[in-house]
XYZ file of N, CA and C in Angstrom:
738
model
N 79.436 143.125 125.807
C 78.248 142.245 125.593
C 77.513 143.060 126.870
N 75.379 142.456 126.335
C 74.791 143.164 127.862
C 74.125 142.326 128.778
N 73.738 140.874 128.607
C 73.616 140.546 129.917
C 74.265 138.692 129.108
N 74.806 138.476 130.263
C 75.257 137.573 131.063
C 74.836 136.823 131.711
N 75.279 134.976 131.855
C 74.579 134.622 133.011
C 75.946 133.054 132.972
N 77.145 133.147 134.210
C 77.706 132.941 134.122
C 78.037 131.668 135.670
N 76.778 130.390 134.634
C 77.039 128.819 134.804
C 75.696 128.960 136.624
N 74.958 128.838 135.863
C 73.814 130.218 137.038
C 72.792 128.961 137.017
N 72.744 128.970 138.906
C 71.909 127.742 139.261
C 71.364 128.358 140.580
N 69.874 128.188 140.139
C 68.799 128.014 140.258
C 67.700 127.623 141.497
N 67.897 127.166 143.016
C 67.622 126.091 143.596
C 67.404 126.986 144.781
N 65.935 125.827 145.234
C 65.349 125.883 146.360
C 65.616 124.646 146.974
N 65.919 124.424 148.988
C 66.936 123.450 149.182
C 65.692 122.304 149.002
N 65.400 121.060 148.988
C 65.032 120.259 149.213
C 64.218 120.197 147.566
N 63.951 120.401 146.479
C 63.494 121.020 145.623
C 64.965 120.510 144.501
N 64.766 119.988 143.187
C 65.202 119.994 141.508
C 65.735 121.663 141.410
N 66.714 121.626 140.583
C 67.133 123.765 139.888
C 65.646 124.554 139.224
N 65.826 124.433 139.514
C 65.433 125.524 138.517
C 65.563 125.477 137.493
N 66.825 126.110 136.859
C 67.991 126.154 136.251
C 69.606 126.186 137.137
N 70.156 125.148 136.404
C 70.873 124.441 136.566
C 72.479 124.786 135.627
N 73.367 125.472 135.495
C 74.901 125.691 135.118
C 74.240 126.045 133.607
N 73.523 127.748 133.523
C 73.650 127.898 132.778
C 74.382 128.720 132.263
N 74.537 128.926 131.133
C 75.647 129.749 130.509
C 75.115 130.679 128.971
N 75.541 131.973 128.633
C 74.143 132.434 127.464
C 75.039 133.973 128.143
N 74.954 134.103 127.225
C 75.679 135.901 126.508
C 74.170 136.127 126.069
N 73.524 137.412 125.982
C 73.064 137.859 124.843
C 73.467 139.481 124.738
N 74.274 139.248 124.030
C 74.391 140.725 122.903
C 74.150 141.745 122.532
N 75.059 143.314 122.401
C 73.772 144.309 122.272
C 73.112 144.581 121.482
N 71.445 144.330 121.547
C 71.060 144.968 120.047
C 70.675 143.892 120.068
N 71.314 141.915 120.900
C 70.164 141.248 120.348
C 69.090 140.363 121.002
N 68.727 139.743 120.042
C 66.988 138.888 120.382
C 66.865 138.032 120.346
N 67.211 137.822 121.647
C 66.429 135.868 122.359
C 65.502 135.460 122.253
N 64.920 134.565 121.807
C 63.575 133.684 122.294
C 64.090 133.004 122.983
N 63.667 133.017 124.196
C 63.799 131.325 125.220
C 62.547 130.649 125.115
N 62.355 129.369 124.687
C 61.434 128.171 124.281
C 61.559 127.661 125.620
N 60.039 126.903 125.950
C 60.494 126.300 127.179
C 59.178 125.675 127.366
N 58.488 124.424 127.869
C 57.664 123.435 128.644
C 57.610 124.848 129.886
N 56.253 124.732 130.358
C 55.618 125.194 132.273
C 56.451 124.613 132.891
N 56.992 125.657 133.758
C 58.854 125.162 133.979
C 59.711 125.243 133.900
N 59.851 125.161 132.840
C 61.524 125.610 133.104
C 61.864 126.041 132.896
N 61.831 127.136 133.719
C 62.603 127.544 133.743
C 63.150 129.592 133.359
N 61.761 129.366 132.378
C 61.751 130.594 131.218
C 61.702 131.864 132.035
N 60.595 131.825 133.017
C 60.811 133.649 133.451
C 61.233 133.444 135.230
N 61.997 132.575 135.055
C 63.700 132.453 135.863
C 64.545 133.391 134.913
N 64.404 132.879 134.544
C 65.264 133.819 133.627
C 65.526 135.571 133.296
N 64.249 135.585 133.783
C 63.938 137.499 133.207
C 63.671 137.889 134.398
N 64.135 137.136 135.574
C 63.445 137.268 136.968
C 65.380 137.412 137.435
N 65.515 136.733 136.902
C 66.654 137.531 137.163
C 67.797 138.349 136.841
N 67.670 138.791 136.038
C 68.437 139.486 135.078
C 67.736 141.142 135.478
N 66.653 141.194 135.764
C 66.052 142.347 136.221
C 65.964 142.052 138.216
N 67.695 141.433 138.629
C 67.195 141.020 140.402
C 66.051 140.763 140.859
N 65.191 140.536 140.733
C 63.653 140.011 141.488
C 64.270 138.351 142.249
N 65.027 137.797 142.028
C 65.588 137.141 141.619
C 67.055 136.512 141.649
N 68.326 136.304 143.257
C 69.122 135.696 142.948
C 70.199 134.528 143.309
N 70.633 133.960 141.841
C 71.141 132.817 141.860
C 71.565 132.229 142.778
N 71.212 130.601 143.295
C 71.548 130.176 144.583
C 73.760 130.366 144.199
N 73.922 129.949 142.994
C 76.154 130.101 143.157
C 75.570 130.654 141.590
N 77.271 130.926 140.658
C 77.349 131.482 139.566
C 76.518 133.290 139.205
N 76.815 133.513 138.123
C 76.927 134.960 138.723
C 75.634 135.871 136.821
N 74.884 136.518 137.618
C 74.030 137.156 135.891
C 74.872 138.573 136.043
N 75.215 139.166 134.779
C 76.468 139.854 134.206
C 75.152 140.632 133.581
N 75.337 142.436 134.645
C 74.289 142.698 133.489
C 75.118 143.822 133.480
N 75.116 144.527 131.286
C 75.915 145.940 131.456
C 77.746 145.852 132.158
N 77.817 144.701 132.152
C 79.459 144.500 133.044
C 79.334 143.676 134.848
N 77.941 144.227 135.255
C 78.092 144.382 136.793
C 76.885 143.186 136.715
N 77.736 142.169 137.806
C 77.107 141.437 138.594
C 75.260 142.198 139.365
N 74.517 141.673 139.211
C 72.860 142.283 139.536
C 73.585 142.099 140.647
N 74.168 141.710 141.829
C 74.292 141.741 143.103
C 74.578 142.837 143.662
N 75.328 143.533 142.166
C 76.375 145.115 142.684
C 75.086 146.364 142.401
N 74.167 145.777 141.802
C 73.206 146.564 141.919
C 72.136 147.641 142.320
N 71.949 148.819 142.867
C 70.776 148.823 143.266
C 69.201 148.624 142.621
N 68.343 147.998 143.333
C 67.488 146.868 142.297
C 66.811 147.471 141.497
N 66.027 148.998 142.261
C 65.820 149.580 141.864
C 66.235 150.372 140.638
N 67.471 150.958 140.301
C 67.655 151.680 139.640
C 67.970 150.494 138.434
N 68.737 149.060 138.497
C 68.480 147.978 137.753
C 67.185 147.321 137.443
N 66.100 147.884 137.531
C 64.482 147.251 137.092
C 64.498 148.139 136.046
N 64.851 149.735 136.194
C 64.635 150.612 135.861
C 65.153 151.358 134.172
N 66.307 149.880 134.616
C 66.961 150.390 133.101
C 66.055 149.162 132.586
N 65.502 147.999 133.311
C 65.471 146.453 131.941
C 63.555 146.569 132.269
N 63.541 147.146 131.170
C 62.084 146.601 130.973
C 61.471 145.846 130.981
N 60.508 145.597 131.003
C 59.373 144.278 131.130
C 57.663 144.839 131.063
N 57.840 143.620 129.867
C 56.336 143.588 128.908
C 55.980 142.343 129.551
N 54.662 141.749 129.221
C 54.311 140.274 129.733
C 52.801 140.666 129.735
N 52.598 139.194 129.686
C 51.456 138.484 128.488
C 49.951 140.190 129.347
N 49.182 139.859 130.438
C 48.061 140.618 131.014
C 48.809 142.169 130.931
N 49.889 142.695 130.411
C 50.073 143.906 130.781
C 50.324 144.674 131.516
N 49.429 144.630 132.538
C 48.969 145.134 133.830
C 49.146 146.677 134.230
N 48.618 147.170 132.747
C 47.951 148.051 132.878
C 46.698 149.732 133.834
N 47.621 150.434 134.456
C 46.812 151.097 136.003
C 45.900 151.517 134.282
N 44.389 151.023 135.711
C 43.114 150.922 134.520
C 42.248 152.276 135.817
N 42.923 152.803 136.175
C 42.632 154.098 136.334
C 42.957 155.643 136.105
N 44.169 155.311 135.279
C 45.110 156.131 134.424
C 44.736 156.414 133.093
N 44.808 156.982 132.588
C 44.725 156.908 130.610
C 46.409 157.211 130.163
N 46.559 156.388 128.714
C 46.919 155.706 128.713
C 48.464 156.584 128.582
N 48.455 158.082 128.510
C 49.563 158.677 128.700
C 50.215 158.669 130.078
N 49.519 159.184 130.920
C 49.390 158.704 132.398
C 50.016 157.230 132.802
N 49.893 156.075 131.988
C 49.932 155.072 132.021
C 51.694 155.213 131.255
N 51.908 155.756 130.546
C 53.565 155.418 129.623
C 54.000 156.932 130.604
N 54.169 157.176 131.566
C 54.345 159.030 132.024
C 55.003 157.386 133.934
N 54.887 157.243 133.821
C 54.013 156.534 135.698
C 56.115 156.791 136.133
N 56.832 155.371 134.643
C 59.175 155.977 135.762
C 59.330 156.829 135.197
N 59.102 157.325 133.835
C 59.780 159.186 133.599
C 58.969 159.511 135.549
N 57.885 159.381 135.468
C 57.734 160.903 137.118
C 58.545 160.375 138.334
N 58.351 158.703 138.727
C 58.959 158.169 139.560
C 60.772 158.676 139.891
N 60.919 158.857 138.462
C 61.705 159.443 138.158
C 62.383 160.817 138.207
N 61.244 161.535 138.333
C 62.013 162.906 138.371
C 62.252 163.453 137.308
N 61.300 162.916 136.230
C 61.523 163.951 135.087
C 61.111 166.132 135.351
N 60.904 166.442 134.213
C 59.675 167.428 134.476
C 58.739 166.940 133.749
N 57.218 167.518 134.235
C 56.595 167.295 133.299
C 55.938 167.584 131.733
N 56.868 168.320 131.689
C 56.742 168.218 129.599
C 58.238 167.547 129.636
N 58.234 167.668 130.018
C 59.994 165.258 129.959
C 59.024 164.457 129.628
N 58.432 164.528 130.606
C 57.251 163.294 130.534
C 56.836 163.122 129.951
N 55.585 164.382 129.384
C 54.288 164.502 127.966
C 55.253 164.521 126.948
N 56.713 165.097 126.601
C 57.218 164.427 125.469
C 57.686 162.741 125.431
N 58.286 163.030 126.472
C 58.393 160.884 125.640
C 57.037 159.801 126.012
N 56.350 160.432 126.337
C 54.932 159.918 126.421
C 54.459 159.876 125.075
N 54.373 161.560 124.269
C 53.999 160.765 122.928
C 55.204 161.089 121.809
N 56.072 161.351 122.388
C 56.761 160.010 120.981
C 56.578 158.571 121.410
N 56.525 157.814 122.115
C 56.798 156.402 122.367
C 54.633 156.265 121.978
N 54.217 156.734 121.602
C 53.217 156.412 121.371
C 52.756 156.931 119.561
N 53.117 157.613 119.285
C 53.654 157.533 118.063
C 54.130 156.792 117.873
N 55.083 156.245 117.987
C 55.841 154.800 117.697
C 55.407 153.442 117.685
N 54.253 153.475 119.001
C 53.895 151.386 119.144
C 52.914 152.495 118.009
N 52.237 153.383 117.512
C 51.341 153.626 116.304
C 50.217 153.876 117.643
N 49.906 154.713 118.386
C 48.750 155.542 119.049
C 49.372 156.727 119.735
N 49.029 157.342 118.227
C 49.205 159.164 118.324
C 48.994 159.531 119.539
N 49.062 159.982 119.996
C 48.857 161.132 121.528
C 46.952 161.093 121.608
N 47.300 162.586 120.432
C 46.175 163.031 120.202
C 44.918 162.539 120.815
N 45.013 161.063 119.583
C 44.208 160.352 120.103
C 43.697 159.283 120.797
N 44.919 158.987 121.217
C 44.795 157.613 121.838
C 44.590 158.294 123.391
N 45.797 159.037 123.478
C 46.316 159.997 125.045
C 45.760 159.603 126.452
N 44.057 160.551 125.939
C 42.939 161.039 126.216
C 42.496 159.111 127.186
N 42.490 158.852 127.148
C 41.611 157.179 126.713
C 41.905 156.346 127.727
N 41.132 155.321 128.348
C 41.469 154.516 129.636
C 41.889 153.103 128.930
N 42.451 152.706 129.248
C 43.003 150.993 128.872
C 41.586 149.876 128.369
N 40.562 150.803 129.313
C 39.061 149.444 129.196
C 38.113 149.848 128.015
N 39.348 150.910 127.267
C 38.602 151.318 125.450
C 39.387 151.179 124.840
N 40.447 150.762 124.907
C 41.516 150.172 123.919
C 40.889 148.328 124.183
N 41.728 147.459 122.414
C 41.162 146.283 122.508
C 42.511 146.123 122.854
N 42.490 144.845 122.982
C 43.838 144.243 123.551
C 45.113 144.001 123.210
N 45.109 144.209 121.721
C 46.933 144.290 121.014
C 46.887 146.439 121.394
N 46.328 147.527 121.217
C 46.291 148.051 122.212
C 47.036 148.943 123.478
N 45.889 147.897 124.273
C 46.298 147.196 125.114
C 48.167 147.443 125.581
N 48.570 146.159 124.922
C 49.741 145.562 124.458
C 50.702 146.906 124.162
N 50.287 147.782 122.923
C 50.996 148.155 122.479
C 51.324 149.591 123.457
N 49.973 150.137 124.555
C 50.349 150.554 125.163
C 51.702 150.616 126.113
N 51.593 148.669 126.754
C 52.979 148.436 127.193
C 53.709 148.358 126.755
N 53.871 147.979 125.418
C 55.403 148.465 125.616
C 55.713 149.881 125.477
N 55.265 150.347 125.004
C 55.518 152.273 125.025
C 55.728 152.269 126.357
N 54.931 152.042 127.764
C 55.453 151.968 129.212
C 57.065 151.390 129.450
N 57.030 150.240 128.689
C 58.499 149.135 129.068
C 59.748 150.054 129.083
N 59.771 151.214 127.541
C 60.589 151.682 127.342
C 60.617 153.700 127.392
N 59.707 153.207 128.353
C 59.606 155.257 129.009
C 60.638 155.934 129.051
N 62.071 155.435 129.567
C 63.055 155.804 129.971
C 64.221 155.592 129.923
N 63.923 154.776 128.562
C 65.074 154.475 128.008
C 65.758 153.207 128.030
N 64.999 152.061 128.844
C 65.734 150.418 128.815
C 67.432 150.316 128.865
N 68.372 149.545 128.702
C 69.122 148.906 128.201
C 69.282 147.335 127.942
N 68.056 147.173 127.970
C 67.249 145.485 128.346
C 65.941 145.687 128.002
N 65.061 145.245 127.981
C 63.644 143.902 127.644
C 63.970 143.456 127.481
N 63.212 142.900 129.226
C 62.483 141.999 129.366
C 61.049 141.675 128.906
N 60.922 140.294 128.202
C 58.576 140.114 127.175
C 59.025 138.545 128.060
N 58.026 138.994 128.960
C 57.472 137.333 129.507
C 56.104 137.213 128.300
N 55.981 136.003 127.887
C 54.842 135.629 126.704
C 53.941 136.875 126.684
N 54.993 138.281 125.823
C 54.065 139.176 125.650
C 52.733 139.194 124.989
N 52.818 138.247 123.701
C 51.589 138.056 123.373
C 50.914 137.283 122.622
N 50.829 136.562 123.696
C 50.265 135.484 124.299
C 48.540 135.380 124.283
N 49.020 136.726 124.904
C 46.484 136.334 125.419
C 46.035 137.007 123.583
N 46.515 137.276 122.603
C 46.215 138.497 121.641
C 45.719 137.475 120.453
N 44.075 137.286 119.656
C 44.238 136.473 118.931
C 45.021 136.074 117.037
N 45.374 135.520 116.620
C 46.280 135.053 115.530
C 46.572 136.153 114.840
N 45.296 136.456 114.020
C 45.560 139.075 113.639
C 46.140 139.815 114.163
N 45.726 139.922 115.169
C 46.150 140.786 115.562
C 47.979 140.223 116.176
N 48.055 139.246 117.283
C 49.543 138.510 117.226
C 50.060 139.042 116.531
N 50.303 138.572 115.059
C 50.486 138.015 113.476
C 51.293 140.407 113.478
N 49.711 140.680 113.792
C 50.002 142.055 113.083
C 51.611 142.851 114.440
N 51.412 142.768 115.601
C 51.992 142.686 116.470
C 53.718 143.083 116.400
N 53.867 141.305 116.976
C 55.350 140.706 116.099
C 55.944 141.796 115.269
N 54.870 142.462 114.042
C 56.090 142.832 113.479
C 56.305 143.941 113.504
N 55.127 144.585 114.003
C 55.274 146.291 114.644
C 56.634 146.083 115.732
N 56.483 145.384 116.727
C 57.927 144.680 117.522
C 58.820 145.146 116.959
N 59.513 143.784 115.807
C 60.580 143.706 115.073
C 61.249 145.255 114.125
N 59.535 145.758 113.987
C 60.034 147.920 113.518
C 60.831 148.047 114.172
N 60.361 147.911 116.000
C 60.775 148.831 116.641
C 62.032 148.949 117.257
N 62.022 147.987 117.625
C 63.710 146.757 117.856
C 64.970 146.947 117.336
N 63.620 147.579 116.359
C 65.593 147.369 115.228
C 65.493 148.910 115.242
N 64.325 149.886 115.504
C 64.959 150.934 114.774
C 65.474 150.931 116.580
N 64.592 151.528 117.583
C 66.006 151.201 118.461
C 67.535 150.573 118.741
N 67.071 149.381 118.215
C 69.101 148.471 118.814
C 68.470 148.138 119.947
N 68.006 148.084 121.236
C 67.404 147.271 122.108
C 67.770 146.237 122.558
N 68.457 145.459 122.874
C 68.334 143.582 123.742
C 67.293 143.549 124.587
N 66.744 142.651 123.446
C 65.341 141.690 124.136
C 66.021 140.547 124.570
N 65.579 140.361 125.327
C 64.844 138.840 126.070
C 63.781 138.646 126.244
N 63.083 137.400 125.503
C 61.321 136.876 125.058
C 61.824 135.775 125.638
N 60.454 135.303 126.512
C 60.554 134.190 126.813
C 58.347 133.294 126.492
N 58.395 131.352 126.140
C 57.359 132.310 124.937
C 57.506 130.524 124.873
N 55.867 130.013 124.622
C 56.236 128.665 124.660
C 55.964 128.141 123.068
N 56.060 129.178 122.359
C 55.319 128.845 120.936
C 56.798 128.494 120.070
N 56.612 127.712 119.507
C 58.441 127.573 118.459
C 58.775 128.303 117.580
N 56.669 128.541 117.203
C 56.645 129.770 115.924
C 56.892 131.280 115.920
N 57.324 131.499 117.073
C 56.967 133.040 117.680
C 58.096 132.917 118.090
N 58.612 132.439 118.438
C 60.073 132.278 118.586
C 61.065 132.086 117.739
N 60.766 131.687 116.848
C 61.403 131.226 115.454
C 61.051 132.642 114.553
N 59.496 133.769 114.090
C 60.048 134.630 113.893
C 60.588 135.761 114.303
N 60.695 135.823 115.540
C 61.616 137.028 116.184
C 62.230 136.963 117.238
N 63.110 136.136 116.953
C 64.713 135.735 118.048
C 65.781 135.534 117.137
N 66.835 136.142 117.123
C 67.984 136.318 116.559
C 68.173 134.362 116.913
N 68.458 134.270 117.588
C 68.554 132.810 118.880
C 67.235 132.605 119.270
N 67.182 131.287 119.718
C 66.204 130.910 119.889
C 67.368 129.391 121.105
N 66.736 129.729 121.519
C 66.957 128.584 123.037
C 65.627 127.036 123.955
N 66.513 126.318 123.451
C 65.757 125.951 124.329
C 66.043 124.976 125.520
N 64.507 125.635 126.367
C 65.347 124.775 127.557
C 64.482 123.838 127.925
N 64.757 123.116 128.685
C 64.336 122.048 129.713
C 65.000 121.773 131.288
N 63.745 121.573 131.427
C 63.795 121.448 132.902
C 65.169 121.743 133.827
N 65.576 123.107 133.249
C 66.117 124.427 133.638
C 67.706 123.984 133.363
N 67.684 123.110 131.927
C 68.557 123.110 131.901
C 69.039 123.535 129.927
N 69.915 124.574 129.026
C 68.960 124.977 127.601
C 70.198 123.755 127.193
N 69.699 123.226 126.524
C 69.463 122.595 125.758
C 69.796 122.683 124.211
N 69.816 123.622 123.840
C 70.473 124.200 122.497
C 70.529 125.930 121.860
N 70.820 126.733 121.520
C 71.339 128.292 121.876
C 71.748 128.601 120.367
N 70.969 128.469 119.410
C 71.408 129.265 117.997
C 70.812 129.871 117.435
N 70.502 130.371 116.258
C 69.753 131.268 115.414
C 69.387 129.514 115.053
N 67.316 129.924 114.268
C 66.861 129.880 113.846
C 66.463 128.694 113.581
N 66.930 128.690 111.760
C 67.557 127.463 111.173
C 68.722 126.518 111.575
N 68.959 126.833 112.592
C 70.125 125.837 113.613
C 69.205 124.737 113.940
N 68.758 125.386 114.969
C 67.487 124.508 115.863
C 66.693 124.310 115.214
N 66.543 124.695 114.195
C 64.587 123.568 113.274
C 65.517 122.891 112.994
N 67.158 121.977 112.401
C 67.607 121.418 112.028
C 68.259 120.581 113.146
N 68.305 120.478 113.920
C 68.155 119.942 115.478
C 67.716 117.920 115.760
N 67.765 117.639 115.803
C 67.995 115.558 116.429
C 67.118 115.805 117.583
N 67.493 117.003 118.222
C 67.285 116.095 120.224
C 66.330 116.115 119.763
N 65.972 114.760 120.985
C 64.026 114.665 120.649
C 62.787 116.082 121.523
N 64.382 116.637 122.000
C 63.156 117.965 123.396
C 63.115 118.874 122.296
N 63.466 118.852 121.181
C 64.124 120.366 120.435
C 62.659 119.516 119.616
N 62.862 118.161 119.232
C 61.707 117.989 118.203
C 60.162 118.557 118.092
N 59.703 118.124 119.862
C 58.793 118.098 120.338
C 58.295 119.370 119.651
N 58.668 120.078 120.500
C 58.528 122.015 120.384
C 58.509 122.322 118.696
N 59.126 122.086 117.827
C 59.022 121.671 116.281
C 58.197 121.550 115.916
N 57.473 119.898 115.620
C 56.609 118.969 115.511
C 55.092 119.854 115.894
N 55.275 120.214 116.711
C 54.044 121.191 117.437
C 53.607 122.246 116.241
N 55.151 122.877 115.466
C 54.419 124.072 114.842
C 53.666 123.555 113.361
N 52.248 124.201 112.936
C 51.301 123.651 112.467
C 52.009 123.267 111.125
N 51.724 122.631 110.377
C 52.071 122.708 108.980
C 51.461 123.376 107.932
N 51.878 123.306 107.003
C 52.324 125.227 105.796
C 51.444 123.804 105.213
N 49.912 124.247 104.376
C 49.148 123.884 104.240
C 49.775 123.837 102.103
N 49.869 122.736 101.391
C 50.508 123.056 100.906
C 49.456 123.569 99.609
N 50.393 124.028 98.257
C 50.141 124.909 97.036
C 49.464 124.603 96.847
């Protein structure tokens, strides 16, 4: 297994639990898309994986080790993180943004550059064209691609994605989803993606999990989730735009 949640509860004194009794196993190479309303606990799941948070009870296990046993910095460097506003350093070039973690890991300059060039080519932004540009010179979709390259820079075992494509226009969003699936299939990396968009979850996830008030209602293949009669799941299914008649 790659990531496992074992009866995980996350709560603060005097408040309803953020997560309550979460059991979930994410297999190596799998994409699990987690859907829920704002405040359902989606981002908390990601923060538990890379030890930005610790569970109140239960255990989160990454690569066979409880996150409490990991050195937090090393764990975070093994779990790439991609989020909606990308967070590129505006004063750094595209190449330097991708080289941040390899530099912190003490890689040689030659190895840093080679890795950055490899990843920029992988995401469709060849370094000889884009490497010397600054984030302000890129489109939103291009910045998101750089963010993905940076998250992959030191070969993470798990990729965490928090509404990664939410700020993009619909056409760019569809294009970058396709690019992401191509890259994930090539690398075989484990992905946990959170979104409020059921269409995105269905298009990207091998399995889709629906959260409501900290409880996982269902986690299954998209077709099984689409067939659910649970009203909490149907609320997301019914939010999908209708398919135009031929």
